[in-house]
Coordinates of C-alpha atoms in Angstrom, one line a residue:
X1 CA 80.4 55.1 -70.3
X2 CA 79.9 58.0 -68.1
X3 CA 81.5 58.4 -64.7
X4 CA 81.0 60.1 -61.4
X5 CA 83.1 60.6 -58.4
X6 CA 81.9 58.0 -55.5
X7 CA 81.5 60.1 -52.3
X8 CA 83.3 62.9 -54.4
X9 CA 86.6 60.8 -54.0
X10 CA 86.9 57.8 -56.5
X11 CA 86.0 58.1 -60.1
X12 CA 83.6 55.2 -61.0
X13 CA 81.3 54.3 -63.8
X14 CA 77.7 55.3 -63.4
X15 CA 76.7 51.9 -64.0
X16 CA 78.3 49.2 -61.8
X17 CA 77.7 45.2 -62.2
X18 CA 76.4 43.4 -59.3
X19 CA 77.8 40.1 -59.0
X20 CA 75.3 38.3 -56.6
X21 CA 74.0 36.0 -59.3
X22 CA 77.2 34.7 -60.9
X23 CA 78.0 32.0 -58.4
X24 CA 76.2 29.3 -60.2
X25 CA 76.9 30.3 -63.9
X26 CA 79.7 28.4 -66.1
X27 CA 83.2 30.0 -65.7
X28 CA 83.1 30.8 -69.6
X29 CA 79.8 32.5 -69.3
X30 CA 81.2 34.6 -66.4
X31 CA 84.5 35.4 -68.4
X32 CA 82.4 36.8 -71.3
X33 CA 80.3 38.9 -68.9
X34 CA 83.5 40.5 -67.5
X35 CA 85.1 41.0 -70.9
X36 CA 82.0 42.8 -72.1
X37 CA 81.6 44.8 -69.0
X38 CA 85.4 46.0 -69.6
X39 CA 84.8 46.9 -73.1
X40 CA 81.7 48.8 -72.3
X41 CA 83.7 50.9 -69.5
X42 CA 81.9 49.2 -66.5
X43 CA 84.9 48.3 -64.4
X44 CA 82.9 48.5 -61.2
X45 CA 82.0 45.2 -59.7
X46 CA 79.9 44.9 -56.5
X47 CA 80.1 41.8 -54.3
X48 CA 79.1 40.8 -50.8
X49 CA 80.5 37.9 -48.5
X50 CA 77.1 36.1 -48.5
X51 CA 76.6 36.0 -52.4
X52 CA 76.3 32.4 -53.3
X53 CA 77.7 31.6 -49.8
X54 CA 80.9 33.3 -50.9
X55 CA 80.9 31.2 -54.4
X56 CA 80.5 34.5 -56.3
X57 CA 83.6 36.1 -55.1
X58 CA 85.4 32.8 -55.9
X59 CA 83.9 32.7 -59.5
X60 CA 84.8 36.2 -60.1
X61 CA 88.4 35.7 -59.3
X62 CA 88.6 32.7 -61.5
X63 CA 87.1 34.7 -64.4
X64 CA 89.1 37.6 -64.0
X65 CA 92.2 35.6 -64.2
X66 CA 90.9 33.6 -67.3
X67 CA 90.1 36.8 -69.0
X68 CA 93.7 38.3 -68.1
X69 CA 92.1 41.4 -66.7
X70 CA 94.7 43.2 -64.5
X71 CA 93.5 43.7 -61.0
X72 CA 94.4 47.4 -61.3
X73 CA 92.1 47.8 -64.1
X74 CA 89.0 47.0 -61.9
X75 CA 87.1 48.4 -59.0
X76 CA 86.0 45.7 -56.4
X77 CA 83.4 46.4 -53.6
X78 CA 82.3 43.8 -51.2
X79 CA 80.0 44.2 -48.2
X80 CA 79.7 42.2 -44.7
X81 CA 77.7 42.2 -41.7
X82 CA 75.0 39.8 -42.6
X83 CA 75.1 36.5 -40.9
X84 CA 72.8 33.5 -40.6
X85 CA 69.8 35.1 -38.7
X86 CA 71.5 38.1 -37.4
X87 CA 73.7 41.0 -38.2
X88 CA 77.1 41.3 -36.9
X89 CA 79.3 44.4 -36.8
X90 CA 81.9 43.2 -34.3
X91 CA 85.3 44.2 -34.9
X92 CA 86.3 40.6 -35.1
X93 CA 83.6 39.6 -37.8
X94 CA 84.3 42.7 -39.9
X95 CA 88.0 41.6 -40.2
X96 CA 87.5 38.1 -40.6
X97 CA 84.9 38.6 -43.3
X98 CA 87.3 40.8 -45.4
X99 CA 90.1 38.6 -44.9
X100 CA 88.1 35.7 -46.0
X101 CA 86.8 38.0 -49.0
X102 CA 90.4 38.6 -49.9
X103 CA 91.2 35.0 -50.1
X104 CA 88.3 34.1 -52.2
X105 CA 88.8 37.2 -54.5
X106 CA 92.4 36.4 -54.8
X107 CA 93.6 39.9 -54.2
X108 CA 95.6 41.9 -51.7
X109 CA 92.9 44.4 -51.3
X110 CA 89.2 45.8 -52.1
X111 CA 88.6 49.1 -53.1
X112 CA 85.4 49.6 -51.1
X113 CA 84.1 48.0 -48.0
X114 CA 80.3 48.4 -47.4
X115 CA 78.4 47.4 -44.1
X116 CA 75.7 45.4 -45.6
X117 CA 72.8 46.0 -43.5
X118 CA 72.2 48.1 -40.1
X119 CA 73.0 46.2 -36.9
X120 CA 71.4 47.9 -33.9
X121 CA 73.9 46.3 -31.7
X122 CA 76.7 48.2 -33.3
X123 CA 79.3 49.9 -31.4
X124 CA 80.9 52.8 -33.4
X125 CA 84.0 52.7 -31.8
X126 CA 84.6 49.0 -32.4
X127 CA 83.6 49.4 -36.1
X128 CA 86.1 52.3 -36.3
X129 CA 88.7 49.8 -34.7
X130 CA 88.2 47.3 -37.7
X131 CA 88.2 50.0 -40.4
X132 CA 91.5 51.3 -39.0
X133 CA 92.9 48.2 -39.1
X134 CA 92.0 47.1 -42.4
X135 CA 93.0 50.4 -43.9
X136 CA 96.4 50.3 -42.2
X137 CA 97.1 46.8 -43.6
X138 CA 96.0 48.2 -47.2
X139 CA 93.0 45.6 -47.2
X140 CA 90.3 48.2 -47.9
X141 CA 90.8 51.6 -49.5
X142 CA 87.6 53.2 -48.9
X143 CA 84.3 52.7 -46.8
X144 CA 80.6 52.8 -47.1
X145 CA 77.3 51.5 -45.8
X146 CA 74.3 49.9 -47.3
X147 CA 70.6 50.4 -46.5
X148 CA 71.4 52.9 -43.8
X149 CA 69.4 55.8 -42.7
X150 CA 70.8 59.3 -42.1
X151 CA 71.0 59.0 -38.3
X152 CA 72.6 55.6 -38.5
X153 CA 75.4 57.2 -40.5
X154 CA 75.6 60.1 -38.1
X155 CA 75.8 57.2 -35.3
X156 CA 78.6 55.5 -37.3
X157 CA 80.7 58.8 -37.8
X158 CA 81.0 59.2 -34.0
X159 CA 83.4 56.1 -34.0
X160 CA 84.8 55.9 -37.6
X161 CA 87.3 58.5 -38.9
X162 CA 86.7 57.4 -42.6
X163 CA 84.5 59.2 -44.9
X164 CA 81.2 57.2 -45.9
X165 CA 81.5 57.3 -49.7
X166 CA 78.4 55.3 -50.6
X167 CA 75.2 54.2 -49.4
X168 CA 73.5 51.2 -51.4
X169 CA 69.8 51.6 -51.3
X170 CA 66.9 50.0 -53.1
X171 CA 65.7 52.4 -55.9
X172 CA 63.7 51.9 -59.2
X173 CA 60.7 53.3 -60.9
X174 CA 58.6 51.0 -58.8
X175 CA 60.6 51.6 -55.5
X176 CA 60.6 55.2 -55.2
X177 CA 60.0 55.8 -51.4
X178 CA 62.9 58.1 -50.8
X179 CA 61.6 60.3 -53.7
X180 CA 57.9 60.2 -52.8
X181 CA 58.5 61.6 -49.4
X182 CA 60.0 64.9 -50.7
X183 CA 57.2 65.3 -53.3
X184 CA 54.4 64.8 -50.8
X185 CA 55.9 67.0 -48.1
X186 CA 53.4 68.8 -46.1
X187 CA 50.3 66.7 -47.2
X188 CA 48.2 64.2 -45.6
X189 CA 48.8 61.5 -48.3
X190 CA 50.4 58.3 -47.1
X191 CA 53.4 59.0 -49.3
X192 CA 54.4 62.1 -47.0
X193 CA 55.6 59.6 -44.2
X194 CA 59.2 59.9 -43.8
X195 CA 60.3 56.4 -43.7
X196 CA 64.1 57.0 -44.3
X197 CA 65.1 59.9 -42.7
X198 CA 65.2 62.0 -46.0
X199 CA 68.2 59.9 -47.0
X200 CA 67.9 61.3 -50.5
X201 CA 68.7 64.8 -49.5
X202 CA 71.0 63.8 -46.8
X203 CA 73.2 62.0 -49.2
X204 CA 73.1 64.8 -51.6
X205 CA 74.2 67.2 -48.8
X206 CA 76.9 65.1 -47.5
X207 CA 78.3 64.1 -50.9
X208 CA 77.7 60.6 -50.2
X209 CA 76.8 58.6 -53.3
X210 CA 73.6 56.4 -53.4
X211 CA 73.9 53.1 -55.3
X212 CA 70.7 52.0 -56.5
X213 CA 70.2 48.2 -56.2
X214 CA 67.7 46.2 -58.0
X215 CA 66.8 48.9 -60.5
X216 CA 64.4 46.7 -62.4
X217 CA 62.7 45.0 -59.7
X218 CA 59.4 45.6 -57.9
X219 CA 58.2 44.5 -54.5
X220 CA 55.0 43.8 -52.5
X221 CA 53.8 46.2 -49.7
X222 CA 56.1 44.3 -47.4
X223 CA 59.1 45.2 -49.5
X224 CA 59.7 41.6 -50.8
X225 CA 60.9 41.3 -54.3
X226 CA 58.5 39.9 -56.6
X227 CA 59.9 40.1 -60.1
X228 CA 60.9 42.6 -63.0
X229 CA 58.7 45.3 -64.2
X230 CA 60.2 45.2 -67.7
X231 CA 57.4 43.7 -70.1
X232 CA 55.5 42.8 -67.1
X233 CA 51.6 43.0 -67.7
X234 CA 51.1 44.1 -64.1
X235 CA 52.9 47.3 -65.4
X236 CA 51.1 48.2 -68.6
X237 CA 51.4 51.9 -68.3
X238 CA 55.0 52.1 -67.2
X239 CA 56.0 49.6 -70.1
X240 CA 53.9 51.9 -72.7
X241 CA 55.9 54.8 -71.5
X242 CA 59.2 52.9 -71.5
X243 CA 58.5 51.7 -75.1
X244 CA 57.6 55.2 -76.1
X245 CA 60.8 56.5 -75.0
X246 CA 63.0 53.5 -76.0
X247 CA 61.9 54.1 -79.4
X248 CA 62.4 57.9 -79.2
X249 CA 66.1 57.5 -78.0
X250 CA 66.6 54.2 -80.1
X251 CA 67.6 52.2 -76.9
X252 CA 66.0 49.3 -74.8
X253 CA 63.3 49.9 -72.2
X254 CA 66.1 48.6 -69.7
X255 CA 68.3 51.6 -70.7
X256 CA 65.4 54.1 -70.4
X257 CA 64.9 52.5 -66.8
X258 CA 68.4 53.3 -65.9
X259 CA 68.4 56.7 -67.4
X260 CA 65.6 57.7 -65.3
X261 CA 67.8 56.8 -62.2
X262 CA 71.0 58.6 -63.7
X263 CA 68.9 61.7 -64.6
X264 CA 68.5 62.7 -60.9
X265 CA 70.9 65.4 -59.9
X266 CA 71.9 63.3 -56.7
X267 CA 74.5 61.6 -59.3
X268 CA 73.3 58.2 -58.2
X269 CA 75.2 55.1 -59.4
X270 CA 73.0 52.3 -60.8
X271 CA 74.1 48.7 -59.7
X272 CA 72.8 46.1 -62.4
X273 CA 72.7 42.5 -61.7
X274 CA 72.2 41.1 -64.9
X275 CA 74.4 38.2 -66.0
X276 CA 73.6 38.5 -69.8
X277 CA 76.5 40.2 -71.6
X278 CA 73.9 41.2 -74.4
X279 CA 71.5 42.7 -71.9
X280 CA 74.5 44.6 -70.4
X281 CA 75.3 46.1 -73.6
X282 CA 71.6 47.3 -73.9
X283 CA 71.5 48.6 -70.4
X284 CA 74.9 50.6 -71.0
X285 CA 73.1 52.6 -73.6
X286 CA 71.3 54.5 -70.8
X287 CA 74.5 56.9 -70.8
X288 CA 73.4 58.1 -74.2
X289 CA 69.9 59.1 -72.9
X290 CA 69.5 62.7 -71.3
X291 CA 65.6 62.6 -70.3
X292 CA 63.7 65.8 -70.1
X293 CA 62.1 67.0 -66.8
X294 CA 58.5 66.0 -68.4
X295 CA 60.0 62.7 -69.5
X296 CA 61.2 61.9 -66.1
X297 CA 58.1 62.8 -64.4
X298 CA 56.1 60.8 -67.0
X299 CA 57.9 57.8 -66.2
X300 CA 57.4 58.4 -62.5
X301 CA 53.6 58.8 -62.9
X302 CA 53.6 55.9 -65.2
X303 CA 54.9 53.5 -62.7
X304 CA 51.9 54.2 -60.6
X305 CA 53.0 57.1 -58.6
X306 CA 51.2 60.4 -58.1
X307 CA 52.0 64.0 -57.7
X308 CA 50.0 66.1 -55.3

């Protein structure tokens, strides 16, 4: 496993395990998943208060205990701010959410807290008060955001005294908006529209680690997740290219898809949501692959993207 410094501060594996889907899995299955993850050097686990209605955090805590994995051996990240039909960055909700996550996770602290999705009613000073309280109590060590654009981060910074270490954003071979904009700059192609405020370049300049969520999934024109592109006939050219490179590097297609993300000089962390221990082993081999520039762009184009 390879590692990077999240936000230039915290050492984390370049591949993290997303725990959204573990909530309804048998305990012994989750125990095996965590054991394999640790064996592979994947000690970073991504949660959110809403995953499984909180059940994912509970199952994780039970599995961690059953597997006899010490708390200090793992990095736990959780998120808050999404409620039923609205977003809530109030001081009261942020604090309550974290305190409830700690109870479900059966831990005294989480390593990282992310604000899950932007709340247009956010009061930066109120968020700052919540963060200061959580940090002073030792409940949260570091902070970040998810699905934020650069100006939303700048607004947050006016009231928060803690560095934003990470921004969790959707990125995969079939969801490349943050890359397309830069490639199509100064053209009249639709891809030249700046939809996210140059978040890729902003993150690199400000040493904010992008965490790529749903790295194997594709969506429709409205951004709704529709499925996996691996071995999907809708993505014939992409799968042929993935297969070609998988054979060259003696790894799986999944590993090549993750290697494509890791190859970017932004030093992106991939958050994978598999609950299959064997698939996690295959994915981890992405660390053994160093794609050439030509291969990287070859995959980008095979996924249906263009270059001007």
